[in-house]
PDB file of C-alpha atoms in Angstrom:
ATOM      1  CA  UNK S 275     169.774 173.471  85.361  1.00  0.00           C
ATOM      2  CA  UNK S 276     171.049 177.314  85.782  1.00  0.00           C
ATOM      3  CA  UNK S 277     172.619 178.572  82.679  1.00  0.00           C
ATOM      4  CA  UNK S 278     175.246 181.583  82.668  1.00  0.00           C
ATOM      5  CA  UNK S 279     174.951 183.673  79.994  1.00  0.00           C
ATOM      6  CA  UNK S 280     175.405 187.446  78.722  1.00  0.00           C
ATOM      7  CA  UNK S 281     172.179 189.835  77.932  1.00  0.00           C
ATOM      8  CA  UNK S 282     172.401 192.280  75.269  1.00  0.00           C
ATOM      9  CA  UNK S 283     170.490 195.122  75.611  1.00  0.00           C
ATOM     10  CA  UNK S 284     169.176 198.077  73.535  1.00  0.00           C
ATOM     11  CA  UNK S 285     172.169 200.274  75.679  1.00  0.00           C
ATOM     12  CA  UNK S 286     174.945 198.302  74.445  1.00  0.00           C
ATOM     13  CA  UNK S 287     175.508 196.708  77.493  1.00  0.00           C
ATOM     14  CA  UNK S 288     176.145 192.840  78.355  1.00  0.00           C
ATOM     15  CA  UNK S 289     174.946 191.750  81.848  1.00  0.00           C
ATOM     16  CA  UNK S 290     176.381 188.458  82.773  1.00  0.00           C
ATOM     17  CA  UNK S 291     173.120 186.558  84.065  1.00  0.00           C
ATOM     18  CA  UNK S 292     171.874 183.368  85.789  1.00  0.00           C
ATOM     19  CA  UNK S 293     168.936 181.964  84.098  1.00  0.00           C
ATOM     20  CA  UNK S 294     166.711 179.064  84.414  1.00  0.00           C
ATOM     21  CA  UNK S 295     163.383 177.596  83.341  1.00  0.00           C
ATOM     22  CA  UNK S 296     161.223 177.208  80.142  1.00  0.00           C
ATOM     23  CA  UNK S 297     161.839 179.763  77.195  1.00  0.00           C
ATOM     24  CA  UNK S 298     158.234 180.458  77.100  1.00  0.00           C
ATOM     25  CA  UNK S 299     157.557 180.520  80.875  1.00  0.00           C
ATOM     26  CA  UNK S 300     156.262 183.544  82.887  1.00  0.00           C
ATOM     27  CA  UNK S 301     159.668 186.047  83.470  1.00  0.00           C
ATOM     28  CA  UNK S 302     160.743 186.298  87.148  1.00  0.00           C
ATOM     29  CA  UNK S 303     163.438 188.706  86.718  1.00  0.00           C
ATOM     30  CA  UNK S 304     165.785 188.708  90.262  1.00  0.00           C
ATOM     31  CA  UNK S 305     167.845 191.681  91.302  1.00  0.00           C
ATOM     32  CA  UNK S 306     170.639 191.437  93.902  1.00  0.00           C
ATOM     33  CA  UNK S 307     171.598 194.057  95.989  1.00  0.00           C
ATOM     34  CA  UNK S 308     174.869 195.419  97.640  1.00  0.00           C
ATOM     35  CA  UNK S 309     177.777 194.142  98.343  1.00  0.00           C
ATOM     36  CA  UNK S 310     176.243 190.751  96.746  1.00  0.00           C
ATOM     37  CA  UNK S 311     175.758 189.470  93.121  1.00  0.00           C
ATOM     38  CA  UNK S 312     173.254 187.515  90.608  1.00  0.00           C
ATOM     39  CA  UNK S 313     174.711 184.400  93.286  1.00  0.00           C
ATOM     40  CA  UNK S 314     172.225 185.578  95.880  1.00  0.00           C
ATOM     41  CA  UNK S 315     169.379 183.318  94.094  1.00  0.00           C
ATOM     42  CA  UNK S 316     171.224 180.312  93.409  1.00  0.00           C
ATOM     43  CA  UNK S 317     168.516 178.384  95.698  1.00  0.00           C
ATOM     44  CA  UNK S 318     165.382 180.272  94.343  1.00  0.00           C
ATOM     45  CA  UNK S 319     166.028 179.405  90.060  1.00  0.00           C
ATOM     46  CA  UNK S 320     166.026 175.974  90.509  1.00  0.00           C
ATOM     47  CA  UNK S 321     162.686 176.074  92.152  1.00  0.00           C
ATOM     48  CA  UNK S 322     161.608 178.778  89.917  1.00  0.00           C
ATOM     49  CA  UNK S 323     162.373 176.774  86.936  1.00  0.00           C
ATOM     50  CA  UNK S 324     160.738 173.870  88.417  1.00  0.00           C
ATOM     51  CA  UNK S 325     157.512 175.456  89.034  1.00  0.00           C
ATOM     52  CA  UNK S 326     157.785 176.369  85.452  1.00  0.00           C
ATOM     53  CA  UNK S 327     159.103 180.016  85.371  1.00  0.00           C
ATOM     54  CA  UNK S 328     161.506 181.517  83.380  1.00  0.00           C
ATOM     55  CA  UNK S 329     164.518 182.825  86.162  1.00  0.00           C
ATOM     56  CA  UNK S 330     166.858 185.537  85.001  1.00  0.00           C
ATOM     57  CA  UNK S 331     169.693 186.666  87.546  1.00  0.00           C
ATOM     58  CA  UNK S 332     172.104 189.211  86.489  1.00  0.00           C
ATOM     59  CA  UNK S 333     174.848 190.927  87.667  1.00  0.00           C
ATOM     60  CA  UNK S 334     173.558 194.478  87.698  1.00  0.00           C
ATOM     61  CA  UNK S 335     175.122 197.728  86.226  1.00  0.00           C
ATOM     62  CA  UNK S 336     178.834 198.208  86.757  1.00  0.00           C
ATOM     63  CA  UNK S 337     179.130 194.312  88.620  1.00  0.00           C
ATOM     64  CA  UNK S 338     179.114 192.835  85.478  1.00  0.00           C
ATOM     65  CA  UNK S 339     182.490 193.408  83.347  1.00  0.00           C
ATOM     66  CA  UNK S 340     179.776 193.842  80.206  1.00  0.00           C
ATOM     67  CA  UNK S 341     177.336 196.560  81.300  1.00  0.00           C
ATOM     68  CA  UNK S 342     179.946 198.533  83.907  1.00  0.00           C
ATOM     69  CA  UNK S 343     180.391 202.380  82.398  1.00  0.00           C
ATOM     70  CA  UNK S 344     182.661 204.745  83.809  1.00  0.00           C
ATOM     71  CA  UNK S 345     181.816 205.209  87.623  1.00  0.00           C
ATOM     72  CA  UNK S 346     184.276 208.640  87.911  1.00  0.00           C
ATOM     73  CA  UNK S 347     180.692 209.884  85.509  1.00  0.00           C
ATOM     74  CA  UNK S 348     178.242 209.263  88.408  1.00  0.00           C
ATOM     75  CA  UNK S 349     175.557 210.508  85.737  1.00  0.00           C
ATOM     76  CA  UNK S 350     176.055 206.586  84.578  1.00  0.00           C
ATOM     77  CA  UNK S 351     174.783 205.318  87.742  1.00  0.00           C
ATOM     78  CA  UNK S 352     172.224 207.494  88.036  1.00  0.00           C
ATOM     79  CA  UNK S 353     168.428 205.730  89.121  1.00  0.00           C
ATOM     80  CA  UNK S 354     166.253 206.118  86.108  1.00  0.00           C
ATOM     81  CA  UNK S 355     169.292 204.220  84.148  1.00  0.00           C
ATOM     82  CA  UNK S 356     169.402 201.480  87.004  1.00  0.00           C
ATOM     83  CA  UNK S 357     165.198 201.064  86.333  1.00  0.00           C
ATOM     84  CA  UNK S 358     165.868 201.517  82.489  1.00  0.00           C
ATOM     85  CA  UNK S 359     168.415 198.060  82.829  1.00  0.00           C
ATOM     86  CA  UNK S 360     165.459 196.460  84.782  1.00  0.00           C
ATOM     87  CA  UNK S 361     163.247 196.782  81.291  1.00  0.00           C
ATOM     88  CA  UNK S 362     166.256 196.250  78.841  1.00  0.00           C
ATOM     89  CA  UNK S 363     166.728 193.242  79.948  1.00  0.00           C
ATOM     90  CA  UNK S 364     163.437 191.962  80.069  1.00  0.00           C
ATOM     91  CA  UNK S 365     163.291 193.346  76.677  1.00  0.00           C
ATOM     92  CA  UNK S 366     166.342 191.531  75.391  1.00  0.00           C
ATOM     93  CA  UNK S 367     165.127 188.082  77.216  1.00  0.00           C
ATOM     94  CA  UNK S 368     161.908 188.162  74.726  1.00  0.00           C
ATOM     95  CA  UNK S 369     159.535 189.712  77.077  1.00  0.00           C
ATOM     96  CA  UNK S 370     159.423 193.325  75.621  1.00  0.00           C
ATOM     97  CA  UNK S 371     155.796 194.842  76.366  1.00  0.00           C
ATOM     98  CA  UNK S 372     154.537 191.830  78.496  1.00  0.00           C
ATOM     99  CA  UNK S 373     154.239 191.602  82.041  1.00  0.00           C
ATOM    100  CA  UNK S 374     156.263 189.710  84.542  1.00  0.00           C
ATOM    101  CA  UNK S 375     157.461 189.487  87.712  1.00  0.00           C
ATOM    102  CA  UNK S 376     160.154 191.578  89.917  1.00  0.00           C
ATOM    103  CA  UNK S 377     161.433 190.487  92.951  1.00  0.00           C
ATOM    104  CA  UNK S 378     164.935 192.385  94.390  1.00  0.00           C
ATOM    105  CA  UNK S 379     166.901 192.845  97.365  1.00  0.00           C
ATOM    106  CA  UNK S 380     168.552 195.316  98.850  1.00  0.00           C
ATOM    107  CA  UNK S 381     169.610 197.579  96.337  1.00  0.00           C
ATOM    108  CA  UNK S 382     167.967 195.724  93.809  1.00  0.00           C
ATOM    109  CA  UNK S 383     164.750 196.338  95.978  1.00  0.00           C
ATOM    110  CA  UNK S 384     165.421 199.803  95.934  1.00  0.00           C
ATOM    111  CA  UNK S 385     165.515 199.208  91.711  1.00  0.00           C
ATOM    112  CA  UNK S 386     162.251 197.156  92.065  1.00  0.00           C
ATOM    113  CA  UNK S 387     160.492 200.137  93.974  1.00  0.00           C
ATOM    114  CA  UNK S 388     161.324 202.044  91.169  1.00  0.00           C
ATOM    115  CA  UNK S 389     160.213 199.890  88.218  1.00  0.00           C
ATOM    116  CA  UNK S 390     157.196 199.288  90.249  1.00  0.00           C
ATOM    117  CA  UNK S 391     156.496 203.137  90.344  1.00  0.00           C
ATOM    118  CA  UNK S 392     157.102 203.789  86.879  1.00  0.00           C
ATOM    119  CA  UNK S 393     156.188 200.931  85.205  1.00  0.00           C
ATOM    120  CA  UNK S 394     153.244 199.016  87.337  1.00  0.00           C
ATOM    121  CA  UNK S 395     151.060 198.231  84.300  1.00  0.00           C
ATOM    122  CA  UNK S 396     154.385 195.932  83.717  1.00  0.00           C
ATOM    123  CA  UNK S 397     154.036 193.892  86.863  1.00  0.00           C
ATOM    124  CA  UNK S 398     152.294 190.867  87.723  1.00  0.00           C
ATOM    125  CA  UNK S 399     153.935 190.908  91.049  1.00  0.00           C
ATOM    126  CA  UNK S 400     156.697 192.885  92.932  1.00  0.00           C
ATOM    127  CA  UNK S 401     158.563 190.905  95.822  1.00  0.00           C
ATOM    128  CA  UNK S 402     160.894 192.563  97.696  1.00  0.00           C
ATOM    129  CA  UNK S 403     163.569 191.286 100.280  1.00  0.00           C
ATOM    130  CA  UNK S 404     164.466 193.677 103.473  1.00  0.00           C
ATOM    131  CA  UNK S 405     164.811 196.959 101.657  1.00  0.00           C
ATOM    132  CA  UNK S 406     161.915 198.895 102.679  1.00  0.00           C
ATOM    133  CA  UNK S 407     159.317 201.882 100.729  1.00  0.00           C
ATOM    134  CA  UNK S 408     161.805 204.284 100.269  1.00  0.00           C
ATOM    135  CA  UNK S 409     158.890 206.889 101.483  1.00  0.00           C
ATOM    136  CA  UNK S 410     159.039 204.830 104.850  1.00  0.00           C
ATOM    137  CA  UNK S 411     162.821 204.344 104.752  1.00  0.00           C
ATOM    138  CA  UNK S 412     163.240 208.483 104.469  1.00  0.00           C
ATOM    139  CA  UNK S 413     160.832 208.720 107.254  1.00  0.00           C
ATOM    140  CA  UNK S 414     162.547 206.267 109.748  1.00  0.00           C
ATOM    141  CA  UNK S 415     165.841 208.558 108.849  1.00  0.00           C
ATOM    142  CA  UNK S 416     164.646 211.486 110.178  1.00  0.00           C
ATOM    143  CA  UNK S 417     163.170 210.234 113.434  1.00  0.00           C
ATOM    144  CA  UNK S 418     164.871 211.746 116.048  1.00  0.00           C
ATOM    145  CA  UNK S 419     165.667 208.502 118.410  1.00  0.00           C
ATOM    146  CA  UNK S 420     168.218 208.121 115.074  1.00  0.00           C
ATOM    147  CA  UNK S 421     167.876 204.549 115.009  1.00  0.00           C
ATOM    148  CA  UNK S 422     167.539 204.141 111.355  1.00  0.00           C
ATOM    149  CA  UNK S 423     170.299 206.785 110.870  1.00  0.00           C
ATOM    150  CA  UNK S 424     172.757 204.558 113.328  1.00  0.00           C
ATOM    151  CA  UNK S 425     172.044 201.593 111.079  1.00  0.00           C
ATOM    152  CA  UNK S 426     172.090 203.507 107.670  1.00  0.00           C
ATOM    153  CA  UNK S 427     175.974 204.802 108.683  1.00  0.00           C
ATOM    154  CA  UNK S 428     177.700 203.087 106.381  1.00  0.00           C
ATOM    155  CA  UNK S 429     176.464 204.840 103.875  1.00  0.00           C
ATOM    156  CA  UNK S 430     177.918 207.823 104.223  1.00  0.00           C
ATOM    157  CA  UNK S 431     181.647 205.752 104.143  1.00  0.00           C
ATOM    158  CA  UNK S 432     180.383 204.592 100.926  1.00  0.00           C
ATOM    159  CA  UNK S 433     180.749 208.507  99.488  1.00  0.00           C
ATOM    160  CA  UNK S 434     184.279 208.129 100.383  1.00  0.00           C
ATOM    161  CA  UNK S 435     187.199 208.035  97.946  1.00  0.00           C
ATOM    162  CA  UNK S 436     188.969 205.442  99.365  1.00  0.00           C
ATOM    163  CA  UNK S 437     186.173 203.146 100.631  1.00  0.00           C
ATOM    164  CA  UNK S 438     186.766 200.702  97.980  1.00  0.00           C
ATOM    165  CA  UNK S 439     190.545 200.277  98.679  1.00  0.00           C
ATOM    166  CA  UNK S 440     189.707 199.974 102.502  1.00  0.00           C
ATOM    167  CA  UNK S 441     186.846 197.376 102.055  1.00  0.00           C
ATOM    168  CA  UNK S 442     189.106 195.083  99.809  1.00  0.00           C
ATOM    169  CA  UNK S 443     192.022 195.419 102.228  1.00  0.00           C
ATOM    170  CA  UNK S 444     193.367 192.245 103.768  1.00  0.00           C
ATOM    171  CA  UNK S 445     191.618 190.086 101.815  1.00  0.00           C
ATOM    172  CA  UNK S 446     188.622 192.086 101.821  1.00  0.00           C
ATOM    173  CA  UNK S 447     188.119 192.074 105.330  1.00  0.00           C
ATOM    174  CA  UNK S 448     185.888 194.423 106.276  1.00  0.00           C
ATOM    175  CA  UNK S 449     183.460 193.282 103.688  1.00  0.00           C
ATOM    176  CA  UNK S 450     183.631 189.872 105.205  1.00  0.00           C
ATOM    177  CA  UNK S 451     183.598 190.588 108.891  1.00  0.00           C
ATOM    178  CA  UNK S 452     181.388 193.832 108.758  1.00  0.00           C
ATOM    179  CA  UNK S 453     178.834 193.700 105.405  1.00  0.00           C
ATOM    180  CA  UNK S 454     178.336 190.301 105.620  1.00  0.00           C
ATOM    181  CA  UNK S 455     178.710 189.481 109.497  1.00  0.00           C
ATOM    182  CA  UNK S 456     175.023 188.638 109.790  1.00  0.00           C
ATOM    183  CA  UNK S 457     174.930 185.335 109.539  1.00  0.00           C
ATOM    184  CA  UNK S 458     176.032 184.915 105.606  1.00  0.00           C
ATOM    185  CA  UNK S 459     177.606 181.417 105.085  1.00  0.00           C
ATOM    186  CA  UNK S 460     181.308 181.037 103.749  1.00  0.00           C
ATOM    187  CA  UNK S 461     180.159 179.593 100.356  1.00  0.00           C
ATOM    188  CA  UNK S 462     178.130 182.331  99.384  1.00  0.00           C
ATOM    189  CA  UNK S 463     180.513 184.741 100.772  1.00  0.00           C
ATOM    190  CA  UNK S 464     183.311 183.567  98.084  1.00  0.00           C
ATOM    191  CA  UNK S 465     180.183 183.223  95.352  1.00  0.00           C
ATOM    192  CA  UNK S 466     179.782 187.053  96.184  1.00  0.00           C
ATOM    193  CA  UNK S 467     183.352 188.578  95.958  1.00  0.00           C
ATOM    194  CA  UNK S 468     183.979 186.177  92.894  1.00  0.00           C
ATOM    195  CA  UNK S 469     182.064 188.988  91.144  1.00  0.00           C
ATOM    196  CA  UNK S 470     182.493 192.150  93.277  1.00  0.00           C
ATOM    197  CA  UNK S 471     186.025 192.120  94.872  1.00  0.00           C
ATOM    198  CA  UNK S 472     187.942 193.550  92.569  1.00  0.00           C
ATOM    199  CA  UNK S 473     188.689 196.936  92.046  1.00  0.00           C
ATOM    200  CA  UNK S 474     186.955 197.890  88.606  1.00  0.00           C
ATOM    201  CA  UNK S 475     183.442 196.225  89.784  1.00  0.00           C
ATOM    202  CA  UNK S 476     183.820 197.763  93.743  1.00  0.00           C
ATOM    203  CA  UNK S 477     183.973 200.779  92.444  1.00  0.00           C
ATOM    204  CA  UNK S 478     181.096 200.643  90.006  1.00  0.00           C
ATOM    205  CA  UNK S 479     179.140 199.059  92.809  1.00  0.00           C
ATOM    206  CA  UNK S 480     179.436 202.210  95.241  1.00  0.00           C
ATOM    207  CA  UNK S 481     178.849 204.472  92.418  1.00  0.00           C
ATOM    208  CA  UNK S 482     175.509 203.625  92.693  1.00  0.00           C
ATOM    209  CA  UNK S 483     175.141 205.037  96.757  1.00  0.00           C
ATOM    210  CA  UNK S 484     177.259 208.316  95.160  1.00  0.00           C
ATOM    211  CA  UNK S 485     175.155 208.925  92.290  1.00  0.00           C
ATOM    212  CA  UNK S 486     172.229 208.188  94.659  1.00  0.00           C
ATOM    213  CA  UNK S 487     172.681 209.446  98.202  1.00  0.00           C
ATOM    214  CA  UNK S 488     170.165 208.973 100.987  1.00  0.00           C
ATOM    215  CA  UNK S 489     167.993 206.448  98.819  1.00  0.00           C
ATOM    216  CA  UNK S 490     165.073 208.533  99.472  1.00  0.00           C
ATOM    217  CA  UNK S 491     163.595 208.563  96.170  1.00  0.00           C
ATOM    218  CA  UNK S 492     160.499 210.469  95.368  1.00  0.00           C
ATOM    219  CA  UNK S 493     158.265 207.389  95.146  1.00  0.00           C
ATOM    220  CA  UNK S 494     154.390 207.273  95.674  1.00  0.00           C
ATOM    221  CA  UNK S 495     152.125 204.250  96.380  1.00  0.00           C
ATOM    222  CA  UNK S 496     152.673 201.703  94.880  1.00  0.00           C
ATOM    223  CA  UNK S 497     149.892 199.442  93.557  1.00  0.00           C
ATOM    224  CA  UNK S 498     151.438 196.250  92.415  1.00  0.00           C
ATOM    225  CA  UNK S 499     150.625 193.127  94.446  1.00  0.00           C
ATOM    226  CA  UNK S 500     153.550 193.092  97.097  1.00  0.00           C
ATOM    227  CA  UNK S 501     155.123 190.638  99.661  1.00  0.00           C
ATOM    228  CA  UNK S 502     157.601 192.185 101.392  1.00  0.00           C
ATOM    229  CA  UNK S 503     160.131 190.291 103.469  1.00  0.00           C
ATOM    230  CA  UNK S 504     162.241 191.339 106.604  1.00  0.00           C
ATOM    231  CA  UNK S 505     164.661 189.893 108.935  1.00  0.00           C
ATOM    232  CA  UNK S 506     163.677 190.772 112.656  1.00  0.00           C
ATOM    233  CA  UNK S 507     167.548 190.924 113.297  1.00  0.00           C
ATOM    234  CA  UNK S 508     168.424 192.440 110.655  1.00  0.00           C
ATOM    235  CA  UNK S 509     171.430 195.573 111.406  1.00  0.00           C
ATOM    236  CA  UNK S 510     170.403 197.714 108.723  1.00  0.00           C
ATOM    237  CA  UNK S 511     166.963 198.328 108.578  1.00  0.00           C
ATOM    238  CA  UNK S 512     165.150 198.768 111.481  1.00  0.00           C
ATOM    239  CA  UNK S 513     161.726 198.098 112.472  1.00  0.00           C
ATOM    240  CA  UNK S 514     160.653 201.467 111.773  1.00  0.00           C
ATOM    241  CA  UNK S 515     161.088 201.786 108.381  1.00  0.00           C
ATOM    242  CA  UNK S 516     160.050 198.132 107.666  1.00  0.00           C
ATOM    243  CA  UNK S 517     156.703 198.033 109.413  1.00  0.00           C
ATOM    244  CA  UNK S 518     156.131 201.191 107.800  1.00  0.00           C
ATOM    245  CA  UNK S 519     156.492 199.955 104.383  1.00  0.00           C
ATOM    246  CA  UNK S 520     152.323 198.761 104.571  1.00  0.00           C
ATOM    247  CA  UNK S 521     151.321 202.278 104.066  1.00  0.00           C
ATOM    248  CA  UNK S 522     152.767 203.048 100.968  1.00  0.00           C
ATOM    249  CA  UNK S 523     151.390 200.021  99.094  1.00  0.00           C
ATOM    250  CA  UNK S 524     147.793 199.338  98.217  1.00  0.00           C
ATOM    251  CA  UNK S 525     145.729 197.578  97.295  1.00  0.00           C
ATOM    252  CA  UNK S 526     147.168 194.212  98.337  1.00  0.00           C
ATOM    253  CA  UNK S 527     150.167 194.317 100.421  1.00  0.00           C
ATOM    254  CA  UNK S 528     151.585 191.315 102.853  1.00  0.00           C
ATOM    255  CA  UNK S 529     154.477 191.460 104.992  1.00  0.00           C
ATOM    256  CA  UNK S 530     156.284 188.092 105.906  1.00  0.00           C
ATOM    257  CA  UNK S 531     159.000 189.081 109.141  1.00  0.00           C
ATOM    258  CA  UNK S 532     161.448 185.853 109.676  1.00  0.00           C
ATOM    259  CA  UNK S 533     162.410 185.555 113.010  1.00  0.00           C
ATOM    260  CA  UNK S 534     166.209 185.642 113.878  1.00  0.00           C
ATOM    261  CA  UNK S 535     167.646 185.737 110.357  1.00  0.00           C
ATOM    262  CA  UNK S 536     169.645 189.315 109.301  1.00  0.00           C
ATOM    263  CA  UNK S 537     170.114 191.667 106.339  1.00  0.00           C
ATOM    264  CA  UNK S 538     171.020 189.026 103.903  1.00  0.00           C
ATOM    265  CA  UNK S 539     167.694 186.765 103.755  1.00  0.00           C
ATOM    266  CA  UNK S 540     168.179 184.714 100.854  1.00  0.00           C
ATOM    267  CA  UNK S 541     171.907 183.618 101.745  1.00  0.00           C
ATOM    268  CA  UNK S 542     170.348 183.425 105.612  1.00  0.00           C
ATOM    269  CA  UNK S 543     167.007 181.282 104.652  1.00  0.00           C
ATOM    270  CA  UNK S 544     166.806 180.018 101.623  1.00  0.00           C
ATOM    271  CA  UNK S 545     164.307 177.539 101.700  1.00  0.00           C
ATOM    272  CA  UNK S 546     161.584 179.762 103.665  1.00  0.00           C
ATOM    273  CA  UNK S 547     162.319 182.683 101.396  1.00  0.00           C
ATOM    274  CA  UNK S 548     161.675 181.114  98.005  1.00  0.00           C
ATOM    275  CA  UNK S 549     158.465 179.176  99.638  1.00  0.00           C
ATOM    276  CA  UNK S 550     157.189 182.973 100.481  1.00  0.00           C
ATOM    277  CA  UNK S 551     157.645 183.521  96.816  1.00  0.00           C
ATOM    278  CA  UNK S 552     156.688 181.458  94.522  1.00  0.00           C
ATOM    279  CA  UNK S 553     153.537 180.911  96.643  1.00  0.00           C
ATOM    280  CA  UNK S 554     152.992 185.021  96.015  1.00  0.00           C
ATOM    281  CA  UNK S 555     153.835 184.621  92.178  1.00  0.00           C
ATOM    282  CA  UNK S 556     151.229 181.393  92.484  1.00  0.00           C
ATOM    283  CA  UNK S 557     148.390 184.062  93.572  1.00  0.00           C
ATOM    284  CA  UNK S 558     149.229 186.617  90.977  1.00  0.00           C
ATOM    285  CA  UNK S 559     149.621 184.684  87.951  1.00  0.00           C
ATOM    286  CA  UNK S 560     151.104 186.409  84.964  1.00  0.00           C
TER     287      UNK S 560
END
């Protein structure tokens, strides 16, 4: 049974959240990335929970009405505060000072990099779907075939002023047709702009990509136990930058590459991507 609830934390903030599983059971906390919501792991709680985990899901800063501070202050959105909601949370949820386990995608990969980074002693395990090492990902950008860069161009619309009225446009068009035209199904396409297409969270949402251009951060090796997973179609990251990710993790470090699904892996395969995972929090128990 998945549970919708709000999370307090220490910041003031309420993050509308997902969670499932046993009070006492070891945390998997689940980050979502852009332009998606705490919906992208609707398959993975209820196997979670059954394997005897506690799931939490939220809606991260400025997607959930709670925890969504002024975006026209980019300083709100900055990274260290986007890392500092990881460990509020698991804070509020009971789990201050233990460890537990992070898996995100996209731009909540990019947050799970982070937390990984600063906090590793925190970790059991660190999961991450398609976004690569941001040391690889900054490397792949400035290869001059400009493959990466090609695939990364969207990013630069983000910075724009009126992105946000554009991508909601006709029924948010261009969000449906170009973000999520890899494959996402119609279902989780509604679940998604239930939470993100309106104007107030949109906005929030690509103040994180102002606040934070080139996701480059200055991130070192990482030395939580890692399974990273990639799409071998997927449009914006290319090979480059994922196959590079193995050299900024050590010591244990396995790459899983799923053969004809996109960006958006757990909308795309569910079933394969939670397998992936809860066998990797299996071998690194809390």
């Amino acid at each position: 049974m998945i549970d919708t609830t709000g999370i307090k934390t220490r910041s003031g903030l309420t993050f509308t959240a997902d969670v499932a599983g046993p009070a006492e059971g070891p945390l998997v906390l689940l980050l979502h990335g852009f332009p998606e919501s705490r919906h992208s792991w609707r398959a993975a709680l209820p196997a979670l929970a059954a394997a005897g985990y506690r799931a939490v899901a939220p809606d991260q800063r400025g997607y959930s009405p709670g925890a969504r501070p002024d975006p026209a202050d980019l300083a709100n959105y900055a990274f260290d505060k986007l890392i500092g909601d990881a460990i509020e949370i698991v804070s509020a949820e009971g789990y201050d000072g233990k460890r537990f386990h992070l898996v995100g995608h996209d731009w909540g990969g990019q947050v799970s990099w982070g937390v990984a980074s600063q906090h590793p002693k925190r970790l059991a395990s660190l999961t991450i779907l398609s976004r690569p090492h941001p040391s690889s990902f900054r490397r792949a950008l400035q290869k001059e075939d400009g493959d990466q860069k090609h695939r990364s161009r969207h990013h630069r619309a983000f910075l724009d002023a009126d992105t946000g009225k554009l991508l909601l446009a006709d029924n948010a068009r261009r969000l449906r047709d170009g973000l999520f035209g890899q494959g996402v199904p119609s279902e989780a396409l509604e679940d998604h702009l239930s939470v993100l297409g309106n104007p107030e969270a949109l906005e929030a949402a690509l103040a994180w990509y102002r606040s934070n251009k080139g996701l480059a951060a200055d991130i070192g090796t990482i030395t939580v136990p890692t399974l990273y997973v990639w799409g071998d179609v997927d449009a914006t990251v290319g090979p480059d930058a994922a196959y590079g990710t193995a050299e900024f993790v050590a010591p244990s470090f396995v790459m899983e590459v799923l053969p004809n699904v996109g960006h958006f892996v757990m909308d795309q395969a569910p079933a394969k991507t939670t397998d992936l995972l809860l066998a990797h929090l299996k071998k690194h128990p809390v």
